[in-house]
Amino acid sequence: MSTVPADLRYTKSHEWVRTLADGTVEVGITDHAQHALGDLVFVEVPEAGRTVKAGEPCAVVESVKAASDVYAPLAGEVTAGNPRLGEAPETVNTDAYGEGWLMRLRPAPGALTGAALMSAADYQKVLEAEGG
Amino acid sequence: MGRHTPLFKLHQELGARIVDFGGWDMPVQYSSQIGEHHAVRRAAGVFDVSHMCVVDLRGARVRALLQQLLANDVAKLKTPGKALYSCMLNERGGVIDDTIVYYLSDSWFRAVVNAGTRDKDLAWIRRHAPACGVEVTERTDLAMLAIQGPEGRAKAAQLLTAADAGAALALHTFVGREIGGWFVARTGYTGEDGFEIMMPAAEAVPAWRRLNSLGVASCGLGARDTLRLEAGMNLYGNDMDEGTQPFESGLGWTVAMEPHERAFIGREALAPIARGGSPRRLVGLVLTDRGVLRSHQRVVIPGGGEGEITSGTFSPTLERSIAFARVPADTGAAVQVDIRGKLLNARVVKPPFVRSGQSLIGSSKGPS
């Protein structure tokens, strides 16, 4: 059974979003997603300054088996990609909701309130419907 | 739902993730693909390879049939039990499949062919067998376990009585024989020592459980793929198929053009290539930049020309990405690979990348 922290919000494509004190958001992939992918061996994160649209592929996580896109959960400007993941991609497996974050975004005006993000309870239902 | 091996329920019970492989529901990993890979390089692991197709060929002229069907020459097999790796070609020299054949007696050979090509292989063999009076029997009654790794043979021998264990441990490389009702062969697809054991289907589950209790790790097809690629072994359907010939697939060494009077299928198409060389060849690549090589990525040759990756992965042993690529024959020591629009640098090397746990590719700093 995968972990779904109550204080985060989620997408159907298995990203999580954490609102930080300065108004930016941190984005990662869920415990369910890291488990389904298996051992990650390479992670490509976006560079600071890049503008992304909601639903745009903006990072790549690669397991031994395959490469998968990660989608921007909301529109905004990238303020940081997680620098640790270049050397230690497995951090996403071991700490998906913490040190394994992928990027930080400054939401475009209105993007955070307008984004189609789910509560932990609703994301849990998505996982149950997927059989996870 | 795909086909199931006799071990399917046990795989589920062990928590394996199941995927489709050539029409079979097979375990891709149990816990960690990288962990399973290291278990085989450092100790021992067991794979369910019962989806592969075991075919017995019996008849007084079975050797003549195989000398026609296979690009390698079974005349090289002089002692019973000895195995031979070969391609089976079509008239154009394209690879129908690769196979291992065991010489069991002058009227009995056993071939192991791939799961995904089972139907076309059997149809091809059955089309040619009657002319030599050879009877073709698919051994669906057998399960096959591969026990691989430096401790693999010693662990597997504990499944046998003391006398049988002695016989199994005395097998030379690439030799198999009937031992205690099982067919035990010192072969594999990982670059490590080990056995492949064919046994009655009902005996597979207890054998697997016993191996687990001896510390042999359950390993899935995911680890099997990274192990074989590190070991420089081709995968049918990725690295060669009916549209490619052995000389551009790293398999020229398996084509026996001598004696010249042996008329194997595909010989005429290959003769000019065997004489004049192939315009393309299969090479190993080691990615020096960060990323992961994958099949079908484009290879860019400095000074012009292109190639394509046929198999690529992250190598758990080397902790960098490796691949096979089909490139122009005159490709030099360095190439670039197009990964999502970025050109990354790779070194050209001669496979294998890893043998018996040891890296064979030298320094990661560049050509040595």
Short mmCIF file of C-alpha atoms in Angstrom, two decimals, chain A:
data_model
loop_
_atom_site.label_atom_id
_atom_site.label_comp_id
_atom_site.label_asym_id
_atom_site.label_seq_id
_atom_site.Cartn_x
_atom_site.Cartn_y
_atom_site.Cartn_z
CA MET A 1 0.00 0.00 0.00
CA SER A 2 1.54 3.31 -0.99
CA THR A 3 1.73 6.39 1.20
CA VAL A 4 -0.41 9.47 0.41
CA PRO A 5 0.42 12.38 2.78
CA ALA A 6 -2.70 14.37 3.69
CA ASP A 7 -1.03 17.80 3.42
CA LEU A 8 -0.18 17.55 -0.31
CA ARG A 9 -2.25 17.85 -3.46
CA TYR A 10 -2.10 15.47 -6.40
CA THR A 11 -2.60 14.98 -10.14
CA LYS A 12 -4.07 12.01 -11.98
CA SER A 13 -0.65 11.50 -13.58
CA HIS A 14 0.83 10.84 -10.10
CA GLU A 15 2.63 14.12 -9.33
CA TRP A 16 2.36 15.73 -5.91
CA VAL A 17 2.36 19.48 -5.14
CA ARG A 18 3.43 21.13 -1.88
CA THR A 19 2.81 24.84 -1.28
CA LEU A 20 5.85 26.46 0.33
CA ALA A 21 5.85 29.44 2.69
CA ASP A 22 7.17 31.82 -0.01
CA GLY A 23 4.25 31.08 -2.34
CA THR A 24 6.23 28.80 -4.68
CA VAL A 25 5.35 25.12 -4.98
CA GLU A 26 7.46 21.98 -4.83
CA VAL A 27 6.63 19.15 -7.23
CA GLY A 28 7.54 15.48 -7.16
CA ILE A 29 6.18 12.06 -8.08
CA THR A 30 4.13 10.01 -5.65
CA ASP A 31 5.17 6.95 -3.73
CA HIS A 32 2.85 4.94 -5.95
CA ALA A 33 4.61 6.29 -9.06
CA GLN A 34 8.15 5.62 -7.81
CA HIS A 35 7.13 2.10 -6.83
CA ALA A 36 5.55 1.42 -10.22
CA LEU A 37 8.66 2.70 -12.03
CA GLY A 38 11.12 0.68 -9.96
CA ASP A 39 14.76 1.61 -9.32
CA LEU A 40 15.42 5.03 -10.85
CA VAL A 41 18.80 5.42 -12.53
CA PHE A 42 18.49 8.81 -14.22
CA VAL A 43 16.40 11.91 -13.60
CA GLU A 44 16.32 14.98 -15.85
CA VAL A 45 14.90 18.08 -14.16
CA PRO A 46 14.07 21.44 -15.81
CA GLU A 47 16.39 24.43 -15.48
CA ALA A 48 15.49 27.48 -13.45
CA GLY A 49 13.83 30.16 -15.55
CA ARG A 50 11.91 27.82 -17.83
CA THR A 51 8.23 28.64 -18.22
CA VAL A 52 5.89 25.64 -18.22
CA LYS A 53 2.22 25.17 -19.03
CA ALA A 54 -0.05 22.93 -16.97
CA GLY A 55 0.21 19.37 -18.31
CA GLU A 56 3.47 20.03 -20.20
CA PRO A 57 6.17 17.34 -19.94
CA CYS A 58 8.92 19.04 -17.94
CA ALA A 59 11.02 16.30 -16.35
CA VAL A 60 12.00 12.73 -17.17
CA VAL A 61 12.44 9.88 -14.71
CA GLU A 62 14.18 6.78 -16.02
CA SER A 63 14.21 3.37 -14.40
CA VAL A 64 16.39 0.52 -15.65
CA LYS A 65 13.48 -0.49 -17.84
CA ALA A 66 12.00 2.71 -19.28
CA ALA A 67 11.84 6.50 -19.44
CA SER A 68 8.69 8.30 -18.23
CA ASP A 69 7.64 11.93 -18.52
CA VAL A 70 6.67 14.02 -15.53
CA TYR A 71 4.04 16.71 -16.24
CA ALA A 72 3.84 20.21 -14.81
CA PRO A 73 0.85 20.16 -12.46
CA LEU A 74 0.24 23.86 -13.02
CA ALA A 75 1.49 26.76 -15.14
CA GLY A 76 4.43 28.75 -13.84
CA GLU A 77 8.13 29.46 -13.95
CA VAL A 78 10.69 26.94 -12.73
CA THR A 79 12.70 28.39 -9.83
CA ALA A 80 14.83 25.28 -9.24
CA GLY A 81 15.40 21.71 -10.36
CA ASN A 82 16.56 19.40 -7.58
CA PRO A 83 20.36 19.36 -8.02
CA ARG A 84 20.79 16.24 -5.87
CA LEU A 85 19.08 13.97 -8.40
CA GLY A 86 21.92 14.16 -10.94
CA GLU A 87 24.20 12.20 -8.62
CA ALA A 88 21.52 10.35 -6.65
CA PRO A 89 18.40 9.61 -8.75
CA GLU A 90 17.49 6.82 -6.29
CA THR A 91 16.51 9.54 -3.79
CA VAL A 92 13.14 9.63 -5.58
CA ASN A 93 12.66 5.97 -4.60
CA THR A 94 13.79 6.35 -1.03
CA ASP A 95 12.17 9.72 -0.20
CA ALA A 96 9.56 10.53 -2.85
CA TYR A 97 7.82 13.25 -0.80
CA GLY A 98 10.94 14.80 0.74
CA GLU A 99 14.51 14.94 -0.61
CA GLY A 100 13.28 13.37 -3.84
CA TRP A 101 11.38 16.47 -5.01
CA LEU A 102 11.92 17.22 -8.71
CA MET A 103 11.35 20.96 -9.18
CA ARG A 104 10.08 24.15 -7.62
CA LEU A 105 7.71 26.44 -9.51
CA ARG A 106 6.44 29.99 -9.08
CA PRO A 107 2.79 29.60 -10.12
CA ALA A 108 1.52 31.90 -12.86
CA PRO A 109 -1.15 34.34 -11.58
CA GLY A 110 -4.25 32.34 -10.65
CA ALA A 111 -2.61 29.05 -11.65
CA LEU A 112 -2.56 27.57 -8.16
CA THR A 113 -6.22 28.21 -7.42
CA GLY A 114 -7.26 27.25 -10.94
CA ALA A 115 -5.23 24.04 -11.18
CA ALA A 116 -7.14 20.74 -11.28
CA LEU A 117 -5.42 19.28 -8.23
CA MET A 118 -6.85 16.58 -5.99
CA SER A 119 -6.92 16.17 -2.26
CA ALA A 120 -5.14 13.19 -0.70
CA ALA A 121 -8.51 11.46 -0.21
CA ASP A 122 -9.44 11.88 -3.89
CA TYR A 123 -6.01 10.71 -5.05
CA GLN A 124 -6.36 7.67 -2.82
CA LYS A 125 -9.60 6.87 -4.68
CA VAL A 126 -7.76 7.16 -8.02
CA LEU A 127 -5.20 4.64 -6.78
CA GLU A 128 -7.92 2.28 -5.58
CA ALA A 129 -9.66 2.52 -8.96
CA GLU A 130 -6.33 1.65 -10.64
CA GLY A 131 -6.03 -1.35 -8.37
CA GLY A 132 -3.06 0.12 -6.52
#
